[in-house]
mmCIF file of C-alpha atoms in Angstrom:
data_model
loop_
_atom_site.group_PDB
_atom_site.id
_atom_site.type_symbol
_atom_site.label_atom_id
_atom_site.label_comp_id
_atom_site.label_asym_id
_atom_site.label_seq_id
_atom_site.Cartn_x
_atom_site.Cartn_y
_atom_site.Cartn_z
ATOM 1 C CA UNK A 3 59.408 92.650 52.254
ATOM 2 C CA UNK A 4 60.863 90.538 49.463
ATOM 3 C CA UNK A 5 60.970 91.512 45.817
ATOM 4 C CA UNK A 6 58.774 88.512 45.040
ATOM 5 C CA UNK A 7 56.013 89.750 47.354
ATOM 6 C CA UNK A 8 56.179 93.177 45.693
ATOM 7 C CA UNK A 9 55.767 91.646 42.236
ATOM 8 C CA UNK A 10 52.717 89.741 43.418
ATOM 9 C CA UNK A 11 51.113 92.659 45.230
ATOM 10 C CA UNK A 12 51.491 95.482 42.710
ATOM 11 C CA UNK A 13 49.449 95.593 39.521
ATOM 12 C CA UNK A 14 49.612 98.107 36.672
ATOM 13 C CA UNK A 15 46.875 100.056 38.500
ATOM 14 C CA UNK A 16 48.977 100.472 41.632
ATOM 15 C CA UNK A 17 49.792 104.057 42.461
ATOM 16 C CA UNK A 18 53.263 105.413 41.933
ATOM 17 C CA UNK A 19 53.374 106.441 45.589
ATOM 18 C CA UNK A 20 52.637 102.889 46.746
ATOM 19 C CA UNK A 21 55.236 101.487 44.386
ATOM 20 C CA UNK A 22 57.890 103.883 45.650
ATOM 21 C CA UNK A 23 57.019 102.979 49.218
ATOM 22 C CA UNK A 24 57.422 99.304 48.423
ATOM 23 C CA UNK A 25 60.761 99.901 46.742
ATOM 24 C CA UNK A 26 61.813 101.852 49.798
ATOM 25 C CA UNK A 27 61.033 98.772 51.865
ATOM 26 C CA UNK A 28 63.250 96.713 49.599
ATOM 27 C CA UNK A 29 66.103 99.161 50.004
ATOM 28 C CA UNK A 30 66.047 98.668 53.755
ATOM 29 C CA UNK A 31 65.892 94.853 53.506
ATOM 30 C CA UNK A 32 69.028 92.758 54.074
ATOM 31 C CA UNK A 33 71.098 92.506 50.892
ATOM 32 C CA UNK A 34 70.509 89.480 48.668
ATOM 33 C CA UNK A 35 67.447 88.487 50.653
ATOM 34 C CA UNK A 36 66.597 85.777 48.121
ATOM 35 C CA UNK A 37 69.884 84.045 48.864
ATOM 36 C CA UNK A 38 69.962 84.275 52.655
ATOM 37 C CA UNK A 39 69.451 80.529 53.010
ATOM 38 C CA UNK A 40 69.781 77.520 50.756
ATOM 39 C CA UNK A 41 71.435 74.169 50.210
ATOM 40 C CA UNK A 42 75.048 74.278 51.346
ATOM 41 C CA UNK A 43 76.053 70.838 50.149
ATOM 42 C CA UNK A 44 74.928 67.259 49.603
ATOM 43 C CA UNK A 45 76.597 63.880 49.347
ATOM 44 C CA UNK A 46 75.929 60.935 47.066
ATOM 45 C CA UNK A 47 77.327 57.844 45.385
ATOM 46 C CA UNK A 48 77.712 57.422 41.658
ATOM 47 C CA UNK A 49 78.223 60.014 38.956
ATOM 48 C CA UNK A 50 75.201 62.203 39.555
ATOM 49 C CA UNK A 51 73.703 63.819 42.614
ATOM 50 C CA UNK A 52 69.994 63.905 43.428
ATOM 51 C CA UNK A 53 67.785 66.058 41.181
ATOM 52 C CA UNK A 54 65.991 69.145 42.386
ATOM 53 C CA UNK A 55 68.858 71.168 43.804
ATOM 54 C CA UNK A 56 69.732 73.118 40.678
ATOM 55 C CA UNK A 57 68.043 76.353 41.879
ATOM 56 C CA UNK A 58 70.377 76.364 44.888
ATOM 57 C CA UNK A 59 73.502 75.696 42.877
ATOM 58 C CA UNK A 60 74.188 78.522 40.469
ATOM 59 C CA UNK A 61 77.765 77.643 41.386
ATOM 60 C CA UNK A 62 78.540 73.988 42.122
ATOM 61 C CA UNK A 63 81.739 72.265 43.166
ATOM 62 C CA UNK A 64 81.887 68.445 43.310
ATOM 63 C CA UNK A 65 84.676 66.898 45.385
ATOM 64 C CA UNK A 66 85.527 63.426 46.651
ATOM 65 C CA UNK A 67 84.763 63.052 50.341
ATOM 66 C CA UNK A 68 86.885 60.566 52.259
ATOM 67 C CA UNK A 69 86.358 60.170 56.000
ATOM 68 C CA UNK A 70 89.251 59.056 58.217
ATOM 69 C CA UNK A 71 89.412 55.428 59.310
ATOM 70 C CA UNK A 72 87.488 53.779 60.849
ATOM 71 C CA UNK A 73 84.620 56.108 59.859
ATOM 72 C CA UNK A 74 82.626 54.940 56.852
ATOM 73 C CA UNK A 75 79.652 56.494 55.073
ATOM 74 C CA UNK A 76 77.530 55.662 52.045
ATOM 75 C CA UNK A 77 78.748 58.898 50.452
ATOM 76 C CA UNK A 78 81.708 59.190 48.092
ATOM 77 C CA UNK A 79 81.154 62.626 46.513
ATOM 78 C CA UNK A 80 79.975 65.928 47.965
ATOM 79 C CA UNK A 81 78.689 68.836 45.906
ATOM 80 C CA UNK A 82 79.151 72.276 47.411
ATOM 81 C CA UNK A 83 76.435 74.760 46.416
ATOM 82 C CA UNK A 84 76.394 78.527 46.238
ATOM 83 C CA UNK A 85 74.342 81.228 44.585
ATOM 84 C CA UNK A 86 77.114 83.732 45.314
ATOM 85 C CA UNK A 87 80.347 82.641 43.629
ATOM 86 C CA UNK A 88 82.567 79.633 42.910
ATOM 87 C CA UNK A 89 84.909 80.121 45.923
ATOM 88 C CA UNK A 90 81.852 79.882 48.187
ATOM 89 C CA UNK A 91 80.829 76.640 46.485
ATOM 90 C CA UNK A 92 84.316 75.207 47.064
ATOM 91 C CA UNK A 93 84.266 76.178 50.742
ATOM 92 C CA UNK A 94 80.766 74.767 51.157
ATOM 93 C CA UNK A 95 81.887 71.458 49.649
ATOM 94 C CA UNK A 96 84.746 71.218 52.133
ATOM 95 C CA UNK A 97 82.485 72.156 55.059
ATOM 96 C CA UNK A 98 79.786 69.693 54.002
ATOM 97 C CA UNK A 99 82.274 66.831 53.748
ATOM 98 C CA UNK A 100 83.606 67.665 57.204
ATOM 99 C CA UNK A 101 80.107 67.863 58.702
ATOM 100 C CA UNK A 102 79.004 64.556 57.161
ATOM 101 C CA UNK A 103 82.170 62.795 58.332
ATOM 102 C CA UNK A 104 81.717 64.224 61.827
ATOM 103 C CA UNK A 105 78.134 62.970 61.921
ATOM 104 C CA UNK A 106 79.291 59.482 60.917
ATOM 105 C CA UNK A 107 82.108 59.569 63.481
ATOM 106 C CA UNK A 108 79.696 60.573 66.237
ATOM 107 C CA UNK A 109 77.463 57.641 65.355
ATOM 108 C CA UNK A 110 80.460 55.333 65.489
ATOM 109 C CA UNK A 111 82.007 56.586 68.693
ATOM 110 C CA UNK A 112 79.132 57.054 71.140
ATOM 111 C CA UNK A 113 75.970 55.314 72.178
ATOM 112 C CA UNK A 114 74.155 58.439 73.334
ATOM 113 C CA UNK A 115 73.350 57.117 76.784
ATOM 114 C CA UNK A 116 75.877 58.822 79.067
ATOM 115 C CA UNK A 117 77.143 62.406 79.028
ATOM 116 C CA UNK A 118 79.166 64.530 81.408
ATOM 117 C CA UNK A 119 79.674 68.219 82.066
ATOM 118 C CA UNK A 120 83.219 68.691 83.337
ATOM 119 C CA UNK A 121 82.745 72.348 84.279
ATOM 120 C CA UNK A 122 80.151 74.341 86.174
ATOM 121 C CA UNK A 123 76.579 75.185 85.247
ATOM 122 C CA UNK A 124 75.876 77.604 82.412
ATOM 123 C CA UNK A 125 72.435 78.308 83.842
ATOM 124 C CA UNK A 126 70.848 77.165 80.580
ATOM 125 C CA UNK A 127 69.215 74.029 79.251
ATOM 126 C CA UNK A 128 71.204 71.026 78.079
ATOM 127 C CA UNK A 129 72.413 70.897 74.473
ATOM 128 C CA UNK A 130 74.582 68.158 73.028
ATOM 129 C CA UNK A 131 74.816 69.519 69.485
ATOM 130 C CA UNK A 132 78.463 69.706 68.527
ATOM 131 C CA UNK A 133 79.693 68.054 71.730
ATOM 132 C CA UNK A 134 82.933 66.098 71.745
ATOM 133 C CA UNK A 135 83.209 62.373 72.467
ATOM 134 C CA UNK A 136 85.433 60.948 75.200
ATOM 135 C CA UNK A 137 86.093 57.274 74.560
ATOM 136 C CA UNK A 138 88.027 54.636 76.461
ATOM 137 C CA UNK A 139 90.503 52.419 74.630
ATOM 138 C CA UNK A 140 91.055 48.680 75.248
ATOM 139 C CA UNK A 141 94.385 49.316 76.974
ATOM 140 C CA UNK A 142 92.911 51.665 79.561
ATOM 141 C CA UNK A 143 93.654 55.176 78.324
ATOM 142 C CA UNK A 144 91.311 57.691 76.704
ATOM 143 C CA UNK A 145 90.968 59.496 73.398
ATOM 144 C CA UNK A 146 88.733 62.369 72.310
ATOM 145 C CA UNK A 147 86.925 63.223 69.103
ATOM 146 C CA UNK A 148 85.651 66.607 67.959
ATOM 147 C CA UNK A 149 83.189 67.599 65.238
ATOM 148 C CA UNK A 150 84.898 69.123 62.200
ATOM 149 C CA UNK A 151 88.219 67.530 63.070
ATOM 150 C CA UNK A 152 89.632 64.395 61.487
ATOM 151 C CA UNK A 153 92.368 64.002 64.082
ATOM 152 C CA UNK A 154 91.684 62.482 67.515
ATOM 153 C CA UNK A 155 92.689 64.310 70.692
ATOM 154 C CA UNK A 156 94.993 62.299 72.923
ATOM 155 C CA UNK A 157 95.443 59.572 73.953
ATOM 156 C CA UNK A 158 95.846 60.355 77.638
ATOM 157 C CA UNK A 159 95.317 58.695 80.988
ATOM 158 C CA UNK A 160 93.635 61.842 82.431
ATOM 159 C CA UNK A 161 90.043 61.651 81.255
ATOM 160 C CA UNK A 162 88.924 64.650 83.325
ATOM 161 C CA UNK A 163 91.466 66.981 81.739
ATOM 162 C CA UNK A 164 90.645 65.592 78.299
ATOM 163 C CA UNK A 165 86.926 66.174 78.886
ATOM 164 C CA UNK A 166 87.603 69.814 79.785
ATOM 165 C CA UNK A 167 89.714 70.248 76.665
ATOM 166 C CA UNK A 168 86.973 68.798 74.473
ATOM 167 C CA UNK A 169 84.404 71.116 76.042
ATOM 168 C CA UNK A 170 86.660 74.134 75.491
ATOM 169 C CA UNK A 171 87.477 73.241 71.888
ATOM 170 C CA UNK A 172 83.880 72.476 70.907
ATOM 171 C CA UNK A 173 82.404 75.396 72.910
ATOM 172 C CA UNK A 174 79.801 72.884 74.164
ATOM 173 C CA UNK A 175 79.829 72.306 77.944
ATOM 174 C CA UNK A 176 78.789 68.634 77.595
ATOM 175 C CA UNK A 177 80.886 65.650 76.493
ATOM 176 C CA UNK A 178 79.663 62.195 75.470
ATOM 177 C CA UNK A 179 81.204 59.405 77.577
ATOM 178 C CA UNK A 180 81.657 56.253 75.542
ATOM 179 C CA UNK A 181 82.563 52.724 76.589
ATOM 180 C CA UNK A 182 83.280 53.424 80.263
ATOM 181 C CA UNK A 183 80.509 51.410 81.855
ATOM 182 C CA UNK A 184 77.850 52.677 84.224
ATOM 183 C CA UNK A 185 79.953 53.669 87.206
ATOM 184 C CA UNK A 186 82.947 55.811 86.335
ATOM 185 C CA UNK A 187 85.405 57.139 88.945
ATOM 186 C CA UNK A 188 85.713 60.871 88.272
ATOM 187 C CA UNK A 189 87.983 63.418 89.911
ATOM 188 C CA UNK A 190 86.144 66.712 90.381
ATOM 189 C CA UNK A 191 88.362 69.160 92.293
ATOM 190 C CA UNK A 192 85.979 72.109 91.770
ATOM 191 C CA UNK A 193 82.894 70.171 92.843
ATOM 192 C CA UNK A 194 80.868 71.402 89.851
ATOM 193 C CA UNK A 195 80.715 68.442 87.446
ATOM 194 C CA UNK A 196 77.382 66.918 86.383
ATOM 195 C CA UNK A 197 76.332 63.759 84.565
ATOM 196 C CA UNK A 198 73.324 62.324 82.740
ATOM 197 C CA UNK A 199 72.783 58.554 82.504
ATOM 198 C CA UNK A 200 70.016 56.810 80.569
ATOM 199 C CA UNK A 201 68.862 53.533 82.123
ATOM 200 C CA UNK A 202 66.127 50.884 82.283
ATOM 201 C CA UNK A 203 64.040 51.370 85.390
ATOM 202 C CA UNK A 204 63.358 47.646 85.875
ATOM 203 C CA UNK A 205 67.096 47.146 86.385
ATOM 204 C CA UNK A 206 67.322 49.899 88.970
ATOM 205 C CA UNK A 207 69.163 53.205 88.809
ATOM 206 C CA UNK A 208 72.868 52.900 87.943
ATOM 207 C CA UNK A 209 75.653 53.766 90.316
ATOM 208 C CA UNK A 210 76.338 57.505 90.007
ATOM 209 C CA UNK A 211 79.363 58.847 88.196
ATOM 210 C CA UNK A 212 81.859 60.704 90.323
ATOM 211 C CA UNK A 213 80.715 62.939 93.141
ATOM 212 C CA UNK A 214 76.913 62.951 93.274
ATOM 213 C CA UNK A 215 75.740 65.366 95.943
ATOM 214 C CA UNK A 216 72.395 65.975 94.214
ATOM 215 C CA UNK A 217 70.576 63.242 92.326
ATOM 216 C CA UNK A 218 67.377 63.341 90.262
ATOM 217 C CA UNK A 219 65.658 60.475 88.448
ATOM 218 C CA UNK A 220 62.825 60.914 85.981
ATOM 219 C CA UNK A 221 61.111 59.022 83.163
ATOM 220 C CA UNK A 222 62.289 59.609 79.602
ATOM 221 C CA UNK A 223 60.899 57.866 76.460
ATOM 222 C CA UNK A 224 64.039 56.208 75.141
ATOM 223 C CA UNK A 225 62.722 52.655 74.766
ATOM 224 C CA UNK A 226 62.482 52.654 70.971
ATOM 225 C CA UNK A 227 66.060 53.905 70.649
ATOM 226 C CA UNK A 228 67.163 51.168 73.064
ATOM 227 C CA UNK A 229 68.660 53.490 75.667
ATOM 228 C CA UNK A 230 66.150 52.902 78.462
ATOM 229 C CA UNK A 231 63.048 54.508 79.880
ATOM 230 C CA UNK A 232 64.540 56.831 82.506
ATOM 231 C CA UNK A 233 67.411 59.202 83.143
ATOM 232 C CA UNK A 234 69.482 59.837 86.222
ATOM 233 C CA UNK A 235 71.111 63.209 86.737
ATOM 234 C CA UNK A 236 73.928 63.782 89.185
ATOM 235 C CA UNK A 237 75.254 67.210 90.028
ATOM 236 C CA UNK A 238 77.989 68.124 92.458
ATOM 237 C CA UNK A 239 76.973 71.787 92.223
ATOM 238 C CA UNK A 240 73.402 72.248 93.476
ATOM 239 C CA UNK A 241 69.906 70.822 93.568
ATOM 240 C CA UNK A 242 68.755 73.589 91.240
ATOM 241 C CA UNK A 243 71.414 72.553 88.732
ATOM 242 C CA UNK A 244 70.365 68.901 88.925
ATOM 243 C CA UNK A 245 66.687 69.787 88.426
ATOM 244 C CA UNK A 246 67.435 72.005 85.410
ATOM 245 C CA UNK A 247 69.498 69.249 83.761
ATOM 246 C CA UNK A 248 66.777 66.678 84.419
ATOM 247 C CA UNK A 249 64.152 68.945 82.844
ATOM 248 C CA UNK A 250 66.145 69.674 79.685
ATOM 249 C CA UNK A 251 68.259 66.602 78.901
ATOM 250 C CA UNK A 252 65.645 64.031 77.879
ATOM 251 C CA UNK A 253 64.764 65.579 74.492
ATOM 252 C CA UNK A 254 68.362 66.062 73.294
ATOM 253 C CA UNK A 255 69.242 62.505 74.385
ATOM 254 C CA UNK A 256 66.396 61.173 72.288
ATOM 255 C CA UNK A 257 67.195 63.419 69.317
ATOM 256 C CA UNK A 258 70.831 62.328 69.358
ATOM 257 C CA UNK A 259 69.896 58.647 69.449
ATOM 258 C CA UNK A 260 67.347 58.997 66.662
ATOM 259 C CA UNK A 261 69.715 60.981 64.461
ATOM 260 C CA UNK A 262 72.011 58.002 64.042
ATOM 261 C CA UNK A 263 69.282 56.120 62.177
ATOM 262 C CA UNK A 264 68.326 58.927 59.803
ATOM 263 C CA UNK A 265 71.372 58.874 57.536
ATOM 264 C CA UNK A 266 71.577 62.605 56.838
ATOM 265 C CA UNK A 267 73.220 63.310 53.485
ATOM 266 C CA UNK A 268 72.725 67.047 52.892
ATOM 267 C CA UNK A 269 73.008 70.372 54.703
ATOM 268 C CA UNK A 270 70.698 73.361 54.297
ATOM 269 C CA UNK A 271 71.301 76.623 56.061
ATOM 270 C CA UNK A 272 72.200 80.279 56.236
ATOM 271 C CA UNK A 273 74.711 81.062 53.543
ATOM 272 C CA UNK A 274 77.996 82.523 54.720
ATOM 273 C CA UNK A 275 77.340 81.652 58.380
ATOM 274 C CA UNK A 276 79.892 80.172 60.762
ATOM 275 C CA UNK A 277 80.921 76.903 59.137
ATOM 276 C CA UNK A 278 81.638 75.295 62.514
ATOM 277 C CA UNK A 279 78.055 75.531 63.758
ATOM 278 C CA UNK A 280 76.625 72.031 63.947
ATOM 279 C CA UNK A 281 73.130 71.612 62.421
ATOM 280 C CA UNK A 282 70.556 72.141 65.175
ATOM 281 C CA UNK A 283 67.606 70.376 63.510
ATOM 282 C CA UNK A 284 66.828 67.632 61.016
ATOM 283 C CA UNK A 285 64.295 67.118 58.238
ATOM 284 C CA UNK A 286 63.385 63.504 57.449
ATOM 285 C CA UNK A 287 61.587 62.756 54.191
ATOM 286 C CA UNK A 288 58.993 60.057 54.869
ATOM 287 C CA UNK A 289 57.435 60.128 51.408
ATOM 288 C CA UNK A 290 57.145 62.292 48.291
ATOM 289 C CA UNK A 291 56.233 65.789 49.507
ATOM 290 C CA UNK A 292 56.014 64.498 53.076
ATOM 291 C CA UNK A 293 58.619 65.901 55.454
ATOM 292 C CA UNK A 294 58.900 65.771 59.225
ATOM 293 C CA UNK A 295 61.102 68.054 61.307
ATOM 294 C CA UNK A 296 62.970 67.296 64.527
ATOM 295 C CA UNK A 297 64.623 69.723 66.922
ATOM 296 C CA UNK A 298 66.901 68.685 69.808
ATOM 297 C CA UNK A 299 64.962 70.622 72.434
ATOM 298 C CA UNK A 300 61.577 68.954 71.909
ATOM 299 C CA UNK A 301 60.133 65.453 72.076
ATOM 300 C CA UNK A 302 57.478 66.466 69.529
ATOM 301 C CA UNK A 303 57.961 66.391 65.778
ATOM 302 C CA UNK A 304 57.292 69.328 63.462
ATOM 303 C CA UNK A 305 55.170 68.353 60.463
ATOM 304 C CA UNK A 306 54.058 66.745 58.269
ATOM 305 C CA UNK A 307 54.940 69.449 55.712
ATOM 306 C CA UNK A 308 54.695 69.213 51.928
ATOM 307 C CA UNK A 309 57.452 71.762 51.238
ATOM 308 C CA UNK A 310 60.848 70.886 52.703
ATOM 309 C CA UNK A 311 62.348 74.312 51.991
ATOM 310 C CA UNK A 312 59.653 76.076 54.012
ATOM 311 C CA UNK A 313 60.067 73.512 56.788
ATOM 312 C CA UNK A 314 63.854 74.045 56.791
ATOM 313 C CA UNK A 315 63.447 77.801 57.150
ATOM 314 C CA UNK A 316 60.916 77.267 59.944
ATOM 315 C CA UNK A 317 63.355 75.005 61.797
ATOM 316 C CA UNK A 318 66.141 77.561 61.410
ATOM 317 C CA UNK A 319 63.877 80.191 62.949
ATOM 318 C CA UNK A 320 62.740 77.915 65.792
ATOM 319 C CA UNK A 321 66.273 76.941 66.778
ATOM 320 C CA UNK A 322 67.971 80.266 65.948
ATOM 321 C CA UNK A 323 70.402 77.992 64.126
ATOM 322 C CA UNK A 324 72.383 78.209 60.922
ATOM 323 C CA UNK A 325 72.218 74.614 59.674
ATOM 324 C CA UNK A 326 69.616 71.873 59.128
ATOM 325 C CA UNK A 327 70.314 68.246 58.186
ATOM 326 C CA UNK A 328 68.356 66.670 55.317
ATOM 327 C CA UNK A 329 67.694 62.939 55.702
ATOM 328 C CA UNK A 330 65.525 60.278 54.146
ATOM 329 C CA UNK A 331 65.533 59.102 50.507
ATOM 330 C CA UNK A 332 66.980 61.743 48.210
ATOM 331 C CA UNK A 333 64.337 60.914 45.587
ATOM 332 C CA UNK A 334 61.655 62.333 47.912
ATOM 333 C CA UNK A 335 63.296 65.772 47.686
ATOM 334 C CA UNK A 336 63.055 65.897 43.902
ATOM 335 C CA UNK A 337 60.469 68.316 42.482
ATOM 336 C CA UNK A 338 57.317 66.823 41.053
ATOM 337 C CA UNK A 339 57.326 66.347 37.306
ATOM 338 C CA UNK A 340 55.256 68.981 35.554
#
C-alpha cells in the first residue's frame, strides 16, 4: 500500500486502530516506493529538453552524447534523471547515452531479417533484445557489435567463433546476421545451431543456413516492415526446437523491425536496476495523451492509453523488465496546461 493511497483512504473520522494498521502496511512496503520507477534519461537537441519531466528529475545531469562513427542520431545532449542523488543522475546520463547510441547502431548494422543461434536450445522462446550483430565486411572478414559497447569486436575470419563470443558477452543466445546473403555456409561442430530467416513466399523459401536437419516454414506479418510475409526456421538440434523457434520468433522479428522507425529518445524504468538490461518494451506517442505500447513477445499493441507513466509501469510488469523506450514526438509527453 502506498502512502498516497493511505492519504486518500483515511479521513479525520478514521479510527486510530485502522490508521495504525495502514501505517504498519507502509512499514512493510519496499523502501522509497514512490521512487521505484521513473525517467532514467532523455536525449534532445538544442539548449532545453522536453517539458514535463521535472517531477522525475529532482537531480538532473546534462551531458553531451556523442556516438562512435558511423553511428549518427538526432540527439546531441542527454539528461540523466534521479530522485535519489546527483551521482545517480550522472550514472543515468551515461547509461542513457550508451543505450541510445546502441539503439542507433543496431538500426545501422542489421536489417532484422536473419538471425542465428550459435549454441544449443535454451528451452525458452526467442528473444532478440540486447542481441549482438555479426556483420560481414567488403573484404570478406567479419566484425561484431554489442549493445552498450562503442568498440567493435573483431575483425576475424571465423564468423562462428565470433557469433559465440557475441552471444556470451551479451547473454543473449541469438545473434543478428547482417549482409551475408540468404545462404550462408556455417560450421556447426556440435550440431545444435539454429537460424531464422524472413522471406517473401512468392519468391520461394531461401536456401537454409548451415546444417538444417529440421526445417519449419510459417506465415509472419512482416510485409509493412519490408522483411517478407513468412519465416523459415532451421535447427540442427531437434524438431521440437525448430517448432518452438517458429512459434516464438515472428513477434520479436516484427518488433525489432518496427523499432527502427520509432526514433526512441528517452528511457523509463526501475531506478537502480542493472544498467545493462536492454529495454524490453516501447511506448510510442501517437498524439497528445495518446500512447501505444509494444512488447517484443506479442504481435498485438497495448493501448491506446492516455497516461504514459501508467502504461510504462504496465509494460514493465508485463515483460518483467527494467527499462522501457519512449518514442514519438516529445511534445506529446508534456503535461496539459492547467
